[in-house]
Tab-separated table of C-alpha atoms in Angstrom:
chain	number	residue	atom	x	y	z
K	153	MET	CA	59.782	86.009	25.554
K	154	ILE	CA	58.236	86.225	28.986
K	155	ARG	CA	57.533	82.994	30.818
K	156	ALA	CA	53.754	83.421	30.850
K	157	ASP	CA	53.676	83.679	27.055
K	158	ALA	CA	55.871	80.614	26.650
K	159	ILE	CA	53.557	78.608	28.885
K	160	ALA	CA	50.435	79.852	27.088
K	161	ALA	CA	51.878	78.828	23.730
K	162	ALA	CA	52.770	75.411	25.121
K	163	VAL	CA	49.245	74.903	26.433
K	164	LEU	CA	47.897	75.474	22.920
K	165	ARG	CA	50.424	73.045	21.427
K	166	LEU	CA	49.705	70.325	23.970
K	167	GLY	CA	45.964	70.794	23.688
K	168	ALA	CA	46.129	70.495	19.903
K	169	ALA	CA	48.104	67.256	20.332
K	170	GLY	CA	45.328	65.823	22.516
K	171	VAL	CA	47.383	65.813	25.707
K	172	PRO	CA	45.075	65.642	28.743
K	173	GLY	CA	45.733	68.294	31.416
K	174	ALA	CA	47.662	70.495	28.982
K	175	GLU	CA	47.854	73.515	31.285
K	176	ARG	CA	48.952	71.452	34.268
K	177	ASP	CA	51.634	69.686	32.239
K	178	ALA	CA	52.896	72.916	30.664
K	179	ARG	CA	53.411	74.444	34.099
K	180	LEU	CA	55.084	71.324	35.463
K	181	LEU	CA	57.439	71.204	32.515
K	182	TYR	CA	58.262	74.887	32.802
K	183	ARG	CA	59.015	74.540	36.501
K	184	TRP	CA	61.401	71.715	35.630
K	185	ALA	CA	63.015	73.633	32.775
K	186	ALA	CA	63.515	76.725	34.933
K	187	GLY	CA	64.365	74.934	38.171
K	188	LEU	CA	61.580	76.777	39.974
K	189	SER	CA	59.035	75.765	42.588
K	190	GLY	CA	55.365	76.335	41.935
K	191	ALA	CA	55.425	79.497	43.999
K	192	GLY	CA	58.666	80.613	42.353
K	193	LEU	CA	57.196	80.257	38.892
K	194	GLN	CA	54.017	82.100	39.845
K	195	ALA	CA	56.033	84.999	41.278
K	196	ASN	CA	58.173	85.297	38.136
K	197	LEU	CA	55.711	84.678	35.300
K	198	THR	CA	56.189	88.147	33.798
K	199	GLU	CA	59.995	87.915	33.752
K	200	ILE	CA	61.809	87.553	30.431
K	201	ALA	CA	63.112	83.999	30.264
K	202	PRO	CA	66.737	83.182	29.413
K	203	GLN	CA	67.044	81.538	26.002
K	204	GLU	CA	68.599	78.401	27.484
K	205	GLU	CA	65.554	78.006	29.702
K	206	LEU	CA	63.186	78.473	26.759
K	207	ASP	CA	65.131	75.954	24.683
K	208	ARG	CA	64.968	73.375	27.445
K	209	PHE	CA	61.243	74.007	27.860
K	210	GLY	CA	60.698	73.713	24.113
K	211	ARG	CA	62.373	70.307	24.000
K	212	ALA	CA	60.236	69.156	26.930
K	213	VAL	CA	57.030	70.349	25.287
K	214	ALA	CA	57.959	68.580	22.046
K	215	ALA	CA	58.488	65.344	23.978
K	216	ARG	CA	55.131	65.748	25.710
K	217	GLU	CA	53.463	66.419	22.351
K	218	ALA	CA	54.790	63.011	21.313
K	219	ARG	CA	53.045	61.692	24.466
K	220	HIS	CA	56.155	60.893	26.464
K	221	PRO	CA	55.073	60.783	30.136
K	222	VAL	CA	55.952	63.901	32.119
K	223	SER	CA	57.958	61.774	34.553
K	224	HIS	CA	60.151	60.474	31.731
K	225	ILE	CA	60.872	64.029	30.628
K	226	THR	CA	61.666	65.379	34.081
K	227	GLY	CA	63.024	62.111	35.449
K	228	MET	CA	60.978	62.439	38.635
K	229	ARG	CA	57.506	61.635	39.992
K	230	ALA	CA	55.913	62.793	43.233
K	231	PHE	CA	54.484	59.889	45.259
K	232	TRP	CA	53.281	59.820	48.864
K	233	GLY	CA	54.842	63.208	49.537
K	234	ARG	CA	58.289	62.329	48.186
K	235	CYS	CA	60.014	62.503	44.813
K	236	PHE	CA	61.137	59.338	43.075
K	237	ARG	CA	63.491	58.892	40.168
K	238	VAL	CA	61.692	57.459	37.115
K	239	THR	CA	63.144	56.076	33.888
K	240	PRO	CA	61.694	54.156	30.911
K	241	ASP	CA	62.840	50.965	32.687
K	242	VAL	CA	60.166	51.246	35.397
K	243	LEU	CA	56.452	51.783	35.762
K	244	ASP	CA	55.496	55.406	36.328
K	245	PRO	CA	54.027	55.537	39.877
K	246	ARG	CA	50.302	56.323	39.885
K	247	PRO	CA	48.380	58.207	42.581
K	248	GLU	CA	46.032	55.247	43.098
K	249	THR	CA	48.979	53.061	44.107
K	250	GLU	CA	49.322	55.206	47.222
K	251	MET	CA	46.407	53.112	48.552
K	252	LEU	CA	48.894	50.287	49.121
K	253	VAL	CA	51.042	52.563	51.271
K	254	ALA	CA	48.139	53.897	53.321
K	255	GLU	CA	46.864	50.378	54.004
K	256	GLY	CA	50.337	48.955	54.533
K	257	LEU	CA	51.113	51.357	57.356
K	258	ILE	CA	48.289	49.877	59.443
K	259	GLY	CA	49.719	47.746	62.223
K	260	ALA	CA	53.257	49.098	61.720
K	261	PRO	CA	54.760	45.988	60.059
K	262	GLN	CA	58.431	45.509	60.769
K	263	LYS	CA	59.455	43.203	57.917
K	264	ILE	CA	58.117	44.026	54.445
K	265	LEU	CA	58.417	42.503	50.983
K	266	ASP	CA	57.548	44.363	47.780
K	267	LEU	CA	57.065	42.096	44.764
K	268	GLY	CA	57.805	43.791	41.438
K	269	THR	CA	59.255	46.823	43.178
K	270	GLY	CA	60.006	48.952	40.096
K	271	THR	CA	60.974	52.416	41.353
K	272	GLY	CA	60.714	51.124	44.919
K	273	CYS	CA	58.082	53.774	45.629
K	274	ILE	CA	55.771	51.497	47.650
K	275	LEU	CA	58.461	49.848	49.754
K	276	LEU	CA	60.460	53.024	50.336
K	277	SER	CA	57.380	55.055	51.263
K	278	LEU	CA	56.492	52.434	53.862
K	279	LEU	CA	60.013	52.256	55.268
K	280	ALA	CA	60.300	56.042	55.453
K	281	ASP	CA	57.124	56.208	57.531
K	282	LEU	CA	57.979	53.191	59.692
K	283	PRO	CA	61.288	53.878	61.477
K	284	GLY	CA	62.986	50.645	62.488
K	285	SER	CA	61.278	48.556	59.820
K	286	THR	CA	63.200	46.722	57.099
K	287	GLY	CA	62.179	45.538	53.668
K	288	ILE	CA	63.148	43.824	50.443
K	289	GLY	CA	62.195	44.828	46.926
K	290	LEU	CA	62.126	42.003	44.377
K	291	ASP	CA	62.100	42.573	40.614
K	292	ILE	CA	62.917	40.604	37.500
K	293	SER	CA	64.551	43.658	35.920
K	294	SER	CA	68.095	44.562	36.943
K	295	GLU	CA	67.551	48.024	35.442
K	296	ALA	CA	64.521	48.559	37.660
K	297	LEU	CA	66.483	47.458	40.709
K	298	GLY	CA	69.113	50.057	39.866
K	299	VAL	CA	66.444	52.762	39.851
K	300	ALA	CA	65.023	51.504	43.163
K	301	ALA	CA	68.462	51.482	44.776
K	302	GLU	CA	69.068	55.027	43.560
K	303	ASN	CA	65.779	56.120	45.125
K	304	ALA	CA	66.679	54.379	48.384
K	305	ALA	CA	69.990	56.233	48.459
K	306	ARG	CA	68.329	59.579	47.777
K	307	LEU	CA	65.883	58.991	50.630
K	308	GLY	CA	68.558	57.767	53.052
K	309	LEU	CA	67.041	54.283	53.268
K	310	LEU	CA	69.888	52.040	52.119
K	311	ASP	CA	70.314	50.692	55.649
K	312	SER	CA	66.709	49.478	55.837
K	313	ALA	CA	66.030	48.451	52.221
K	314	ALA	CA	67.562	45.646	50.170
K	315	PHE	CA	66.855	44.694	46.558
K	316	CYS	CA	66.915	41.271	44.930
K	317	LEU	CA	66.735	40.076	41.345
K	318	GLY	CA	64.160	37.366	40.743
K	319	SER	CA	60.732	36.268	39.585
K	320	TRP	CA	57.534	36.044	41.619
K	321	ALA	CA	58.504	32.646	43.014
K	322	ASP	CA	62.007	33.745	44.067
K	323	ILE	CA	60.905	35.186	47.395
K	324	PRO	CA	63.791	35.674	49.855
K	325	PRO	CA	63.314	33.816	53.143
K	326	GLY	CA	60.771	35.381	55.500
K	327	PRO	CA	58.611	35.397	57.398
K	328	TYR	CA	57.205	38.809	56.491
K	329	ASP	CA	54.634	40.856	58.331
K	330	LEU	CA	53.516	42.463	55.084
K	331	ILE	CA	53.807	41.673	51.385
K	332	VAL	CA	52.727	44.295	48.876
K	333	SER	CA	52.600	44.214	45.105
K	334	ASN	CA	51.447	46.242	42.140
K	335	PRO	CA	51.987	43.525	39.534
K	336	PRO	CA	51.372	43.791	35.790
K	337	TYR	CA	47.645	43.248	35.330
K	338	LEU	CA	46.478	44.703	32.015
K	339	SER	CA	44.967	42.068	29.752
K	340	GLU	CA	46.146	41.577	26.195
K	341	VAL	CA	43.026	43.381	24.966
K	342	GLU	CA	43.651	46.311	27.319
K	343	MET	CA	47.244	46.564	26.144
K	344	ASP	CA	46.091	46.892	22.543
K	345	ALA	CA	43.845	49.809	23.550
K	346	ARG	CA	46.210	51.486	26.009
K	347	GLN	CA	46.827	55.231	26.163
K	348	PRO	CA	49.742	56.606	24.105
K	349	GLU	CA	51.822	57.351	27.224
K	350	LEU	CA	51.833	53.671	28.175
K	351	HIS	CA	53.759	52.796	25.022
K	352	TYR	CA	56.806	54.386	26.681
K	353	GLU	CA	56.605	52.177	29.782
K	354	PRO	CA	57.982	48.620	29.905
K	355	ASP	CA	55.417	46.132	28.605
K	356	LYS	CA	56.404	43.535	31.207
K	357	ALA	CA	55.519	45.988	34.000
K	358	LEU	CA	52.081	46.582	32.513
K	359	SER	CA	50.815	43.197	31.356
K	360	PRO	CA	51.554	39.481	31.675
K	361	GLY	CA	49.492	38.897	28.535
K	362	GLY	CA	46.333	36.846	28.249
K	363	ASP	CA	43.640	37.719	30.767
K	364	GLY	CA	46.006	39.805	32.914
K	365	LEU	CA	45.873	37.427	35.889
K	366	ASP	CA	49.050	35.379	35.418
K	367	ALA	CA	51.115	37.477	37.847
K	368	TYR	CA	48.547	36.874	40.598
K	369	ARG	CA	48.496	33.158	39.865
K	370	ALA	CA	52.288	33.084	40.202
K	371	LEU	CA	52.822	35.289	43.246
K	372	ILE	CA	49.924	34.505	45.595
K	373	PRO	CA	50.882	30.909	46.624
K	374	PRO	CA	54.542	31.700	47.471
K	375	ALA	CA	53.442	34.897	49.214
K	376	ALA	CA	51.156	32.853	51.445
K	377	ASP	CA	54.059	30.588	52.388
K	378	ALA	CA	56.342	33.558	53.142
K	379	LEU	CA	54.020	35.439	55.498
K	380	ALA	CA	54.104	35.230	59.272
K	381	PRO	CA	50.899	34.228	61.074
K	382	LYS	CA	48.441	37.117	60.676
K	383	GLY	CA	50.719	38.596	58.019
K	384	ARG	CA	48.949	40.523	55.288
K	385	LEU	CA	49.068	40.606	51.499
K	386	LEU	CA	48.061	43.792	49.655
K	387	LEU	CA	47.559	43.664	45.895
K	388	GLU	CA	46.717	46.380	43.411
K	389	ILE	CA	44.288	45.093	40.779
K	390	GLY	CA	42.529	46.095	37.595
K	391	ALA	CA	38.952	47.333	37.938
K	392	SER	CA	37.393	44.032	36.777
K	393	GLN	CA	39.685	41.609	38.616
K	394	ALA	CA	38.483	41.671	42.229
K	395	LYS	CA	36.449	38.443	42.109
K	396	ASP	CA	39.193	36.428	40.413
K	397	VAL	CA	42.012	37.698	42.632
K	398	MET	CA	40.003	37.121	45.803
K	399	ALA	CA	39.316	33.558	44.658
K	400	LEU	CA	43.031	32.945	44.102
K	401	MET	CA	43.816	34.317	47.557
K	402	ALA	CA	41.144	32.184	49.209
K	403	GLN	CA	42.541	29.064	47.505
K	404	ALA	CA	45.992	29.919	48.910
K	405	GLY	CA	44.676	30.122	52.479
K	406	PHE	CA	44.035	33.835	52.933
K	407	SER	CA	41.188	35.015	55.119
K	408	ASP	CA	39.588	38.384	55.939
K	409	LEU	CA	39.565	39.193	52.236
K	410	ALA	CA	38.423	42.680	51.324
K	411	LYS	CA	38.318	44.834	48.225
K	412	HIS	CA	38.990	48.563	48.305
K	413	THR	CA	37.920	51.177	45.776
K	414	ASP	CA	39.905	54.168	44.567
K	415	LEU	CA	38.690	57.776	44.476
K	416	ASP	CA	36.911	57.094	41.177
K	417	GLY	CA	34.933	54.263	42.755
K	418	ARG	CA	36.785	51.499	40.884
K	419	ASP	CA	37.982	48.312	42.551
K	420	ARG	CA	41.698	48.946	43.037
K	421	MET	CA	43.120	46.851	45.883
K	422	ILE	CA	42.550	43.460	47.515
K	423	THR	CA	43.751	42.769	51.044
K	424	GLY	CA	43.939	39.496	52.920
K	425	GLN	CA	45.470	37.952	56.015
K	426	ILE	CA	47.192	34.626	56.231
K	427	ALA	CA	45.236	32.159	58.346
K	428	THR	CA	46.882	31.544	61.732
K	429	ASP	CA	46.649	27.753	61.344
K	430	SER	CA	48.440	27.656	57.964
């Protein structure tokens, strides 16, 4: 079978299974199965594929039909121009989370803390773009920390990044110029209605239960205490949580509060600065 026909058949299978972006995913999975770049696949679409390659692609398509995330099948996710190792033990990095990196680079912070680091994608993206900076990734999952450390090693950042096991309140001594976090924020109701792919990601990385705000309630006060004067806190949020999260930050002494929308116009990030007299 030629590669183009294999991809076309996969698109039909994925579409029938209700997979969004079936053509995109089929091509991504074939590139992974064949070990080809996008350009390499395009240049060799009419070639007859080796059976081993077709078998590997078939297994990947079957997994995607079952709504396994593409990153769990390939083991990798592109984020902020780099590739990160992803496993079922960590949250799959989303494009909208790149907002935290773009905002975090402002002012070139030298000491950074990432709460709930997961893959380490936020912290490591910042450190890679800020030579001379150092940072710590904190997570309650030892498995997640193993993935983050692997990503740091792959990116050559083990000398500037450290990883610690702990909860939101277990912040290593600062002060920090920047604290970033993409905490679990789906409410219990949202978890019940979540997309099929999210069933393969760790529940504790998606939701704290209840109204979805418990992680913010737990992390904002200690983050305020750990920041240097004029240090900043950047938080990813759910689309309906801006007012509540800003109120929690104001109560903890943050000023210059601002909400930022993603490319779809949804509230996605809250930023604040620690008051200089705190």
